[in-house]
XYZ file of C-alpha atoms in Angstrom:
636
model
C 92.488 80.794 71.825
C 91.233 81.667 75.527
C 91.251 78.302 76.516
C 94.793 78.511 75.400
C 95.253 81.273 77.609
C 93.664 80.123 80.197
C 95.445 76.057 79.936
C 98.908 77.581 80.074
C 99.702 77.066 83.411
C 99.513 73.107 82.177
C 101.858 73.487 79.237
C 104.657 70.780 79.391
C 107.233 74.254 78.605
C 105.316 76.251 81.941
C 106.366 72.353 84.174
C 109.920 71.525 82.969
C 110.563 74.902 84.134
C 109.778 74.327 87.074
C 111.034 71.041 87.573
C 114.555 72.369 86.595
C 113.786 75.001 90.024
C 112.602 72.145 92.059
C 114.998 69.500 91.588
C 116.864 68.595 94.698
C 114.675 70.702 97.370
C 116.921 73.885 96.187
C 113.874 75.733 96.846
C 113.890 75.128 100.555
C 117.027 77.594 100.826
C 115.423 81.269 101.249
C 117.818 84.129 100.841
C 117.981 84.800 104.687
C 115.993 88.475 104.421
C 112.988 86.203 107.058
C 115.133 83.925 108.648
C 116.143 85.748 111.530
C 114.766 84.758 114.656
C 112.358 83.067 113.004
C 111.910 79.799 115.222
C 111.066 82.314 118.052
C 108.590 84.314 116.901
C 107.242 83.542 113.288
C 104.066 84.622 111.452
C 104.460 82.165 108.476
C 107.399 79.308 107.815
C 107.966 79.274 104.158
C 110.052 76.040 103.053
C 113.080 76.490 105.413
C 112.863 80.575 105.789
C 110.723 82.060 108.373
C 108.327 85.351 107.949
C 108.893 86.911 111.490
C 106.519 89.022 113.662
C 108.626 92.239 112.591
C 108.603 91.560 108.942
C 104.885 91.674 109.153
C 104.478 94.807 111.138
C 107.000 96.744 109.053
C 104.931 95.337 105.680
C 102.090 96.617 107.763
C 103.189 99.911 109.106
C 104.234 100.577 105.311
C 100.771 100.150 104.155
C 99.711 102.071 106.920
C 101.802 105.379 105.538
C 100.753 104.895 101.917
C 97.218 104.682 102.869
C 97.164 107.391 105.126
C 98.833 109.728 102.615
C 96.229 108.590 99.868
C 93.219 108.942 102.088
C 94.014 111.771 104.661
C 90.807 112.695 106.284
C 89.339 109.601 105.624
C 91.699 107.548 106.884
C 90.632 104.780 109.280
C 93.566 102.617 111.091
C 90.952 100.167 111.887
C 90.815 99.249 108.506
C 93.914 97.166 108.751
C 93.321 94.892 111.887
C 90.385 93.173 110.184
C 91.187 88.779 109.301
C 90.838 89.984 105.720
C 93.387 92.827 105.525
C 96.355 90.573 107.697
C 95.824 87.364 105.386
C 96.064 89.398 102.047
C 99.004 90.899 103.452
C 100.384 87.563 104.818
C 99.635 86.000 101.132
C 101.428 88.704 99.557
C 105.106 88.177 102.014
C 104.818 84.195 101.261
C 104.603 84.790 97.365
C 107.226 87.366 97.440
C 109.167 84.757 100.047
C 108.099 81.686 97.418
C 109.300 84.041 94.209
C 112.862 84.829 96.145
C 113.667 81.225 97.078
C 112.817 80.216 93.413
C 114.733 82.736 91.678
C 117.967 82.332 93.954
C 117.298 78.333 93.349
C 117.855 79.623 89.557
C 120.644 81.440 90.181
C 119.131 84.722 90.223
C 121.266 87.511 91.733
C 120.667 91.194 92.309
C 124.666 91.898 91.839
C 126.188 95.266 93.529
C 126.343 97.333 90.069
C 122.902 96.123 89.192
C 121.851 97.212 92.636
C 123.646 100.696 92.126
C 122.375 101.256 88.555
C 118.197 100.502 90.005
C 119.376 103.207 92.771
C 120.434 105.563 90.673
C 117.269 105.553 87.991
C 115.245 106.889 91.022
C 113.802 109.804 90.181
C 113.609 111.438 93.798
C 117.777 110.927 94.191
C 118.590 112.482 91.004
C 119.472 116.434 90.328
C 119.105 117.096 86.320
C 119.051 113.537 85.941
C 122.429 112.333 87.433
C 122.666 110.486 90.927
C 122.913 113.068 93.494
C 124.411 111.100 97.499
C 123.376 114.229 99.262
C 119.788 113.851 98.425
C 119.781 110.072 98.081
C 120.742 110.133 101.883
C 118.546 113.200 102.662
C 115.797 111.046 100.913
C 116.029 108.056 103.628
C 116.479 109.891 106.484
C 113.396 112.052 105.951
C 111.563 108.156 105.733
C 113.614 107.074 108.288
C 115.680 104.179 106.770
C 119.439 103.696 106.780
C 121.475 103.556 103.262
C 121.992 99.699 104.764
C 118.579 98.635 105.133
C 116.824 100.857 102.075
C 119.939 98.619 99.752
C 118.805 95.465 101.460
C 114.678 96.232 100.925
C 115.677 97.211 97.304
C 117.853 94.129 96.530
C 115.089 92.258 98.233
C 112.123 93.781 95.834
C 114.596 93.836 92.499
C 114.906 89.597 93.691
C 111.158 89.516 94.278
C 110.340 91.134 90.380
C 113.701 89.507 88.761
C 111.758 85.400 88.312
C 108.608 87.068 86.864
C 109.986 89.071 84.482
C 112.459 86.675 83.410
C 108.883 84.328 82.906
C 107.127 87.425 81.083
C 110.443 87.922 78.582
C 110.510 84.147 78.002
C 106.338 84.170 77.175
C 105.992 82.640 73.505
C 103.176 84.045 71.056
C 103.300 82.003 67.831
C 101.705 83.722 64.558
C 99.124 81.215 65.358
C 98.046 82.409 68.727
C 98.223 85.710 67.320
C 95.943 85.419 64.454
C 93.134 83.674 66.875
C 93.761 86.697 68.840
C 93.010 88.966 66.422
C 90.088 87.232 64.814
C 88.336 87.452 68.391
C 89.647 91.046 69.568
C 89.207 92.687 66.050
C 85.800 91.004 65.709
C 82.399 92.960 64.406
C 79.223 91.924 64.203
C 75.595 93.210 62.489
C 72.756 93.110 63.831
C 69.210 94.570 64.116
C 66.989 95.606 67.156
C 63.543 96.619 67.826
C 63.810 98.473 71.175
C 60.502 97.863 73.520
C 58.983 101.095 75.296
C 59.404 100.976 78.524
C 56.490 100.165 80.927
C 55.726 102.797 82.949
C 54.916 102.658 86.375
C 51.263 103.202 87.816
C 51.709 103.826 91.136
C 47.577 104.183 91.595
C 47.307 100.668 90.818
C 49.209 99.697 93.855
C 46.766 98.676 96.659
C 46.894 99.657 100.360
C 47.203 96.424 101.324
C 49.902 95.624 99.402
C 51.977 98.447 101.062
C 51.096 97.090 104.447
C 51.922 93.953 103.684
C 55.111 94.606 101.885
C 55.849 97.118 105.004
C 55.372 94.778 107.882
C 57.327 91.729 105.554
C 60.715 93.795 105.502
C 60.005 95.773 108.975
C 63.492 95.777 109.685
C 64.398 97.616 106.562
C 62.425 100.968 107.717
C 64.606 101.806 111.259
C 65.722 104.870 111.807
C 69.536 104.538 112.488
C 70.932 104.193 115.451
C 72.574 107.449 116.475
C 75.111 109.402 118.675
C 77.007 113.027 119.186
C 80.060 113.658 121.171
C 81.904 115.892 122.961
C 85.068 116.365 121.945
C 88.608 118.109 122.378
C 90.266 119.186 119.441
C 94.435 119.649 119.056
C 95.492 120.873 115.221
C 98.465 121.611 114.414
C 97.208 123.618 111.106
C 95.938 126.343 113.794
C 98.107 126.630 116.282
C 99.550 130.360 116.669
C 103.486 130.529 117.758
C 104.229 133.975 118.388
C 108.217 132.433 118.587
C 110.593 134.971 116.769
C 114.044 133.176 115.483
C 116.803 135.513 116.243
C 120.117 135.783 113.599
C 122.299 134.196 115.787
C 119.919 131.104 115.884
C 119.955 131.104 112.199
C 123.697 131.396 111.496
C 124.252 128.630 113.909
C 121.915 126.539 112.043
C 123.668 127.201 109.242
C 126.738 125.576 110.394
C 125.059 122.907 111.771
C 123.411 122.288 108.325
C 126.060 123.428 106.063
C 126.339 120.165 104.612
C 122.813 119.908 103.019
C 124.197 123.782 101.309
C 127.197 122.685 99.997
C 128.064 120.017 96.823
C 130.920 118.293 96.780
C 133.701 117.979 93.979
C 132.603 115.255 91.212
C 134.115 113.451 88.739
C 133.127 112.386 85.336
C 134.157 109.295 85.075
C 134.961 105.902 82.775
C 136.365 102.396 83.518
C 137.137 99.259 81.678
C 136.574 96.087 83.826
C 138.273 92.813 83.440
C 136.109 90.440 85.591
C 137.277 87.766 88.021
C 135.681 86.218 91.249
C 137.500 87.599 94.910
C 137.903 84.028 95.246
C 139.607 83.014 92.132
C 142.384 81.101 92.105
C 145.981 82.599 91.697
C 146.122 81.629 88.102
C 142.897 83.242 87.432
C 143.901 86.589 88.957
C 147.098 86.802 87.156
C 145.566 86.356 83.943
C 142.635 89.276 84.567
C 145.440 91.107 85.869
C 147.944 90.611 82.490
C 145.045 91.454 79.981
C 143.999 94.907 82.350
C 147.829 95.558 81.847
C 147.790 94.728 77.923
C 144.707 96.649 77.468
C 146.129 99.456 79.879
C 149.532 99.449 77.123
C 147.460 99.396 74.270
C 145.692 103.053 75.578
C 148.879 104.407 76.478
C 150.067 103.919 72.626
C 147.165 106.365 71.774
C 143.902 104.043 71.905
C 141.257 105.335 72.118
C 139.878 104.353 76.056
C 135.941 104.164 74.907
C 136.735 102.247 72.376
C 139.080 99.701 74.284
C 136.505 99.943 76.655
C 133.571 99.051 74.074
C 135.370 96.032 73.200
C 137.247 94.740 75.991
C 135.302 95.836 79.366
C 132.935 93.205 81.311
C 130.818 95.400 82.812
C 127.655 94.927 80.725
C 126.238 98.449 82.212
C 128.768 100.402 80.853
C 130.708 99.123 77.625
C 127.803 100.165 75.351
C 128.632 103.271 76.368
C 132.180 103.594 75.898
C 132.552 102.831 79.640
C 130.683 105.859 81.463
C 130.186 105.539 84.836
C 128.383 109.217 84.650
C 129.218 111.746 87.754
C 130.922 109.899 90.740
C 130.871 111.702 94.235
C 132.984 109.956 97.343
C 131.203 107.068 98.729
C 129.841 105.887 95.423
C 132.801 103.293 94.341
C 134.388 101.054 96.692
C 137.280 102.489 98.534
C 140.380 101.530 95.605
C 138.470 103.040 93.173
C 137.824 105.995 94.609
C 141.547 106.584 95.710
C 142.843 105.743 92.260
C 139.769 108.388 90.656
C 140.522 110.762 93.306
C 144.359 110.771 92.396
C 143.952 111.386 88.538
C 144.033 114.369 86.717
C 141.626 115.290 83.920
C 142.001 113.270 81.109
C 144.465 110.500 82.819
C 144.060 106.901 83.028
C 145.008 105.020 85.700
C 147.345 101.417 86.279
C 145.049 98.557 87.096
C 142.892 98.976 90.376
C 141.869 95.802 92.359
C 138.129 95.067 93.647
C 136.116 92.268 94.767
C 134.668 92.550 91.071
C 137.989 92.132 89.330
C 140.749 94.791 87.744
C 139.661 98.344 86.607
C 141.119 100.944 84.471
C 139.938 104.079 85.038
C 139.627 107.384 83.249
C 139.424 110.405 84.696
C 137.568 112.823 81.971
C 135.962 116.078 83.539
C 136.501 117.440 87.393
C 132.942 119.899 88.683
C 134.701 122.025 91.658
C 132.117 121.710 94.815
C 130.475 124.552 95.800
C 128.495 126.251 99.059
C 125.401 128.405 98.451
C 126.113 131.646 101.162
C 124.238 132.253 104.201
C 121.865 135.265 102.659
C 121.035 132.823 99.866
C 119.184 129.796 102.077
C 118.404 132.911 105.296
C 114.453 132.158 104.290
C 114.823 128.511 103.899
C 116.477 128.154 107.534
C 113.780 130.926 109.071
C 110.866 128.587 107.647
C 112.995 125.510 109.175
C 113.024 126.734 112.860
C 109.709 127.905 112.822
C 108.836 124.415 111.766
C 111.136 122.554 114.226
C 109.279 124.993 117.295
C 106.268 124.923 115.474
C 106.797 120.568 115.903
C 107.723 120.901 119.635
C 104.763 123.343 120.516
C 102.558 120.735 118.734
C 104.472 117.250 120.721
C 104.639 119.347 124.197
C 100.496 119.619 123.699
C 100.100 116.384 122.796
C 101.878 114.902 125.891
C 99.513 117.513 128.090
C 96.416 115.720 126.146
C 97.236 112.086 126.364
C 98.460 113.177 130.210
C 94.697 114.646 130.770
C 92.943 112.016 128.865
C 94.147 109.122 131.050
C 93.077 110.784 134.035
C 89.547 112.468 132.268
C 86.413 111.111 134.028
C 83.353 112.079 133.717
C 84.165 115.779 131.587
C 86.220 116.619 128.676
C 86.877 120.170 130.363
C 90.395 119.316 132.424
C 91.840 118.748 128.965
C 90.347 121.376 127.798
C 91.952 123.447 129.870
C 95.240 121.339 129.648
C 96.104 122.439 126.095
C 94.071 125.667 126.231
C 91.054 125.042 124.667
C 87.120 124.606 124.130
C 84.706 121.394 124.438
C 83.061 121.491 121.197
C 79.906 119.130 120.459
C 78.933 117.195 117.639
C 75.495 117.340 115.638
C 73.728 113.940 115.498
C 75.908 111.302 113.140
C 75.316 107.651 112.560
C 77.648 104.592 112.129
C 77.882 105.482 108.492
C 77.971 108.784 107.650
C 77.968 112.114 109.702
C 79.334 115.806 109.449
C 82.450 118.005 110.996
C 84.974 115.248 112.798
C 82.292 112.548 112.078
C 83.179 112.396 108.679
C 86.358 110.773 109.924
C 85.543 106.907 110.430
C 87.845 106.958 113.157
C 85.408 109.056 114.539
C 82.183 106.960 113.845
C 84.099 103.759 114.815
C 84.752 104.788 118.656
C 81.779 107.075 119.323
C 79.997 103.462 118.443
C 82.209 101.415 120.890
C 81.347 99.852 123.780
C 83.719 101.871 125.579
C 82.606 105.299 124.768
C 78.578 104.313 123.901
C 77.949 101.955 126.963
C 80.409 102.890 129.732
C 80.579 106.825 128.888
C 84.483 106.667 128.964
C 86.401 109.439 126.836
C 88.104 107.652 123.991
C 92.267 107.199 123.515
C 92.955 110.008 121.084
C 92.120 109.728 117.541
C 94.674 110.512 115.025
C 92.438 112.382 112.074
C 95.361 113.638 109.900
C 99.083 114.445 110.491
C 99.207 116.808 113.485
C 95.427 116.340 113.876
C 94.369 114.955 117.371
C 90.748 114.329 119.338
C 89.607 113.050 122.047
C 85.767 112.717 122.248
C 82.973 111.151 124.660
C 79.515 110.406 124.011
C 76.926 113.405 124.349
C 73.650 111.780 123.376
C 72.796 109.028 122.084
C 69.584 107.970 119.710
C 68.838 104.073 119.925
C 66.913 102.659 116.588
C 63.218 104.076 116.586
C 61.167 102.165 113.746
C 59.843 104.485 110.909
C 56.427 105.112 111.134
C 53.973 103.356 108.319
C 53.140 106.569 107.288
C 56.434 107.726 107.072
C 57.979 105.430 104.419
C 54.313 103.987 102.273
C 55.026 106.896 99.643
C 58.822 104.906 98.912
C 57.047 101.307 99.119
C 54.463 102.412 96.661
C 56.713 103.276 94.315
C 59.188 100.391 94.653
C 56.394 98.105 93.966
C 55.051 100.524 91.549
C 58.408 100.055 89.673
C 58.774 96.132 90.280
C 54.893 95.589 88.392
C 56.415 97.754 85.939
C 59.350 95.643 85.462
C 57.340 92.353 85.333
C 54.994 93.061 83.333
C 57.991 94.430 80.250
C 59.902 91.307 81.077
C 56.354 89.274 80.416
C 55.387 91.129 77.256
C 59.028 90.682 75.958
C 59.113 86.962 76.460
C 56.394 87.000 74.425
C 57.477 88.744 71.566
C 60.818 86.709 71.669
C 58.410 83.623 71.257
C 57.085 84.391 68.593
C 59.918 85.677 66.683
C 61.563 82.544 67.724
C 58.969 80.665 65.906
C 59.362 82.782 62.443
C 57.776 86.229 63.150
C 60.211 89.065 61.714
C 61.311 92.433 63.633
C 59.619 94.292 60.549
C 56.333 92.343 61.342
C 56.569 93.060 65.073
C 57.237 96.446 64.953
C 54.172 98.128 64.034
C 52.705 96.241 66.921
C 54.707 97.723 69.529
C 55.089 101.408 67.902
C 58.706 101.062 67.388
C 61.488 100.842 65.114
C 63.832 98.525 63.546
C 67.458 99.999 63.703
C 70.284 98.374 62.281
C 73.422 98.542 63.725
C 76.621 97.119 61.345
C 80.450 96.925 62.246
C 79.432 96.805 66.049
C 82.828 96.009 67.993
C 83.108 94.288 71.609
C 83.832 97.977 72.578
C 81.282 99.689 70.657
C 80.195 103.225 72.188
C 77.146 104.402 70.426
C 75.048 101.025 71.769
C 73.907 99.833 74.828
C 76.497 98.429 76.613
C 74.129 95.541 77.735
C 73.410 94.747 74.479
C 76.405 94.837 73.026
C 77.436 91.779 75.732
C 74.292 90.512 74.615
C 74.718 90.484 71.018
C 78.604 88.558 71.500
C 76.757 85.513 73.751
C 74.818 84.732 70.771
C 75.403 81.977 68.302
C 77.149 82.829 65.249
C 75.005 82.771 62.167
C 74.484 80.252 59.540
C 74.771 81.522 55.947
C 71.565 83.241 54.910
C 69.393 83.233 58.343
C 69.219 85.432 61.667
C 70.076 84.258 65.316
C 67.082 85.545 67.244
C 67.951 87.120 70.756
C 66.684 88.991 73.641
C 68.517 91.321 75.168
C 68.264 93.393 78.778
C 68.554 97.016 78.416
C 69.592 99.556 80.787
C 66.777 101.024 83.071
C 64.944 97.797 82.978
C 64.580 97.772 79.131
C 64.100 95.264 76.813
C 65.268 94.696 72.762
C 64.205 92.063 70.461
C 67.841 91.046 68.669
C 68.394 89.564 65.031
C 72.014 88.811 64.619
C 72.988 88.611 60.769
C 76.826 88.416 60.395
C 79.928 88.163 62.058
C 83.361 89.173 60.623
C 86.380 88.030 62.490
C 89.246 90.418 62.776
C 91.553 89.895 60.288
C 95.539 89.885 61.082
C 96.438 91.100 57.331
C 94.352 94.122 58.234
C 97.147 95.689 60.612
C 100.142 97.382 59.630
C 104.011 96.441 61.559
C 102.935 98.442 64.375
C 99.299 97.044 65.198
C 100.672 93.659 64.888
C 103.418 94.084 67.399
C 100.755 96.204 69.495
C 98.615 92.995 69.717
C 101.335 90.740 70.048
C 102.284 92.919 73.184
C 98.899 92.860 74.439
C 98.196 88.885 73.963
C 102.057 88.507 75.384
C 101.027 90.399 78.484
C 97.848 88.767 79.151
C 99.535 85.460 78.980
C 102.405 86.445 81.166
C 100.029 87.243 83.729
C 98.473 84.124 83.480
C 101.805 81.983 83.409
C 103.179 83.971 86.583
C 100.277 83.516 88.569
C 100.348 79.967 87.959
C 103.917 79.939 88.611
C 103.132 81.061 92.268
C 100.463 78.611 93.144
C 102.428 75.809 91.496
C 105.148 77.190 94.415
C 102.617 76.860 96.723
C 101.489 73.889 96.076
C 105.225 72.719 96.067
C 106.704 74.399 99.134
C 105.519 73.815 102.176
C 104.094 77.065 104.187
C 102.820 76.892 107.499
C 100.879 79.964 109.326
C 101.097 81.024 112.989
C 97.569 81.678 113.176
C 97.867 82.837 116.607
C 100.667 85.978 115.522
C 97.863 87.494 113.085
């Protein structure tokens, strides 16, 4: 059954797949998203699409922003300009790049109303669970993205996940592959052990020349670290003190400025019934669509019910399940018809057929929500806290431009920007490269105190970005080189590492012993008076069990299943440098008649999922080894 898991990315079904999405070099046509200026200035050529310098630094400055948010004081930018960090990134825009071109070779589109519906499940647009344009736009602006390019990015990631799901729906678990499953998931096993006291260490018997020897062997292990302080100049935004009052006249005119974000505009509960056809169809074609929206717009007029029409008749498969609800519209939703037919209804009225690009729509107006405007008094706090912010923000950027002024011209002394932002030099205790207190806890920090730059040429450092609104600049103070540690310093440590690695030997000897000689016949029950222990039997053990050594659990599913009526003998690790003598007596397989409907579509999930993961990874590196993909070396 693994095997089977692990062989599916050679299954005939997993190739003729792909064939179909290879025939005719249709994968060589990318959807365009990379292809812009690419023969310029290109990181990666995928097929016939290009991956330019800009798509990687946006892919990059993206991961910047989620990592700095996760990691906030211990963020280090330096992180992402290693080989490693730009090639796993690279990797992951050419299989994303690889994925699109396949799944538009397929004929896999993100349509508009697809598009729309993905938008509007987004939690952070949505007021009480309906689609709210005020705070969708609100949303992008605050992360500085147009409605434009945040549809394009999410019709771009919806492409990206649309081929590998349609794999992971299409993954096939026979009641076969299931039962195997469950024989080796659900599977138990009894055994008995006769745990071995540990050896204890005996530090005494440790020799003095032993520790010298073992101390001038690994000399370079006992340094004491190399070490620096700094001086440093500190701008925080957390403490600086505005003493900046906001007068009422400010904050009524900010109110008018930002009356918008106060106010909600009219909505309109809304249904449709769509009768499909291409903006390119042929004459013929669009006087058909539009005959049957008129028949079906007759039939409601002569009292049918419009959900129900709509249920049976309507194309759009989003909305006919539901009778035709398109949910809360506000303007700037629908395409421009639409709206001016809604917007010229009256509750409860149904309009003549409307023409799109998507074909001909009835619509029903069912419910009208008046806008509304929350008063001045109501939002006075809000706006207060707003200004003080947006002064707060400037007070912060107008010392920032006096410290990156004063830094370029700093020599020698961190005092002139001291003074330029009106504050104090500040030093550092003693910190090495990897760990140190205050600002050094930053690895920002540690990484240029230890630069050439700072450590060898005594220059003040660009300033370091330690949080949002959280600047230094810092130059060495005093620096430590690597002193060795003194013989006497570390022998108490080397006698008992070797203290502990005799220890270890000699339990690993005396256990190989023991396993000897119950390999040749000897019994647990016979050894165990021997070595003062017990035999404890353990039955019904699962690959998860909790109440046994997790070591020998593994331990006990390497070994050999059984014949009927003898032990498999086994020797088993234990944590802390322990050892167990193992007699394995039975297995039982899980059995699939054990589970009720629900634990049998639970597994099936699980096995599905597994091999889905399997199947689409294999699916990308059969791309890869299909398409070819050159790298710019030289851009990374």
């Amino acid at each position: 059954m693994l095997q089977r898991i692990r062989d599916t990315s050679s299954s005939k079904f997993f190739y003729t797949i792909l064939l179909v999405l290879i025939v005719g070099g249709l994968l060589f046509f990318g959807i365009g998203d990379y292809s812009f200026g690419g023969a310029r200035s290109y990181v990666a050529k995928v097929g016939g699409a290009y991956i330019t310098e800009q798509d990687f630094q946006s892919r990059m400055d993206e991961q910047r922003r989620r990592m700095r948010g996760m990691l906030r004081d211990a963020y280090n930018p330096r992180m992402f300009e290693t080989p490693e960090f730009k090639r796993q990134l690279l990797d992951q825009l050419i299989d994303e790049e690889l994925v699109t071109q396949a799944g538009a070779a397929a004929g896999l589109a993100i349509g508009d109303t697809r598009l729309r519906e993905e938008i509007a499940k987004i939690e952070g647009f949505t007021i009480d669970g309906k689609f709210d344009k005020d705070r969708y736009l609100l949303a992008l602006q605050s992360s500085n993205f147009t409605p434009q390019l945040f549809e394009q990015r999410m019709r771009h990631d919806l492409a990206v996940a649309e081929l590998p799901s349609q794999i992971v729906a299409t993954t096939l678990v026979t009641d076969h592959d299931l039962g195997a499953f469950v024989r080796l998931r659900d599977q138990t096993r009894d055994f008995r052990r006769l745990e071995l006291a540990p050896v204890a260490a005996n530090p005494t018997a440790i020799s003095d020349e032993q520790v010298r020897a073992y101390y001038q062997a690994h000399a370079a292990d006992f340094n004491n670290p190399e070490q620096v302080s700094v001086e440093y100049v500190e701008l925080n935004g957390a403490t600086l003190v505005s003493d900046q009052a906001v007068t009422e006249e400010e904050l009524r005119q900010h109110y008018g400025e930002q009356l918008a974000r106060f106010a909600t505009r009219e909505q309109r509960l809304a249904s449709h019934i769509l009768i499909e056809v291409p903006a390119n169809a042929d004459a013929e074609t669009q006087k058909a669509a539009a005959a049957k929206a008129a028949a079906l717009a007759a039939e409601i007029a002569a009292g049918k019910d419009f959900a129900e029409v709509a249920t049976a008749s309507s194309d759009d498969v989003g909305s006919k399940a539901n009778g035709g609800d398109l949910g809360w519209i506000v303007p700037g939703m629908m395409e421009p018809a639409f709206e001016a037919a809604l917007y010229a209804l009256a509750p409860g009225a149904v309009s003549a057929p409307v023409h799109t690009d998507q074909g001909y729509h009835l619509i029903q107006l069912r419910e009208l929500k008046a806008g509304t405007t929350k008063p001045f008094e109501e939002v006075r706090a809000q706006l207060e806290q707003e200004l003080l912010a947006e002064r707060h923000g400037e007070q912060f950027a107008e010392l920032e431009d006096k410290l990156n002024a004063a830094a370029g011209t700093a020599s020698g002394t961190l005092e002139p920007l001291a003074a330029a932002i009106g504050t104090q030099v500040q030093t550092s205790a003693l910190f090495n490269r990897e760990i140190g207190d205050g600002i050094a806890l930053n690895p920002a920090v540690r990484e240029s105190a230890f630069s050439p730059e700072v450590k060898e040429d005594g220059l003040s450092s660009e300033p370091i970005e330690l949080a949002k609104d959280h600047l230094v600049v810092l130059r060495l103070a005093e620096h430590k080189p690597v002193t060795p540690k003194s013989y006497e310093q570390v022998k108490e440590g080397i006698v008992a590492q070797l203290a502990r690695e005799a220890a270890t030997k000699q339990a690993q000897r005396a256990a190989d012993e023991l396993f000897k000689r119950l390999l040749a016949g000897e019994t647990l029950d016979a050894l165990a008076p021997e070595v003062a222990g017990s035999v404890i039997d353990a039955a019904g053990v699962g690959r998860d069990g909790l109440s046994v050594d997790r070591m020998l659990v593994e331990s006990v599913f390497k070994m050999a299943r059984p014949a009927a009526g003898v032990v498999t003998p086994g020797l088993s690790e234990l944590a802390g440098n322990r050892f167990a003598l193992v007699e394995l007596r039975a297995v039982h397989d899980g059995e699939l008649s054990a589970l009720d409907e629900a634990g049998r579509q639970a597994a099936r999930d699980q096995l599905r999922q597994g091999l889905s993961m399997l199947e689409v990874d294999a699916f990308r590196k059969a791309l890869r080894a299909r398409i070819p993909v050159t790298v710019n070396e030289d851009k990374l």
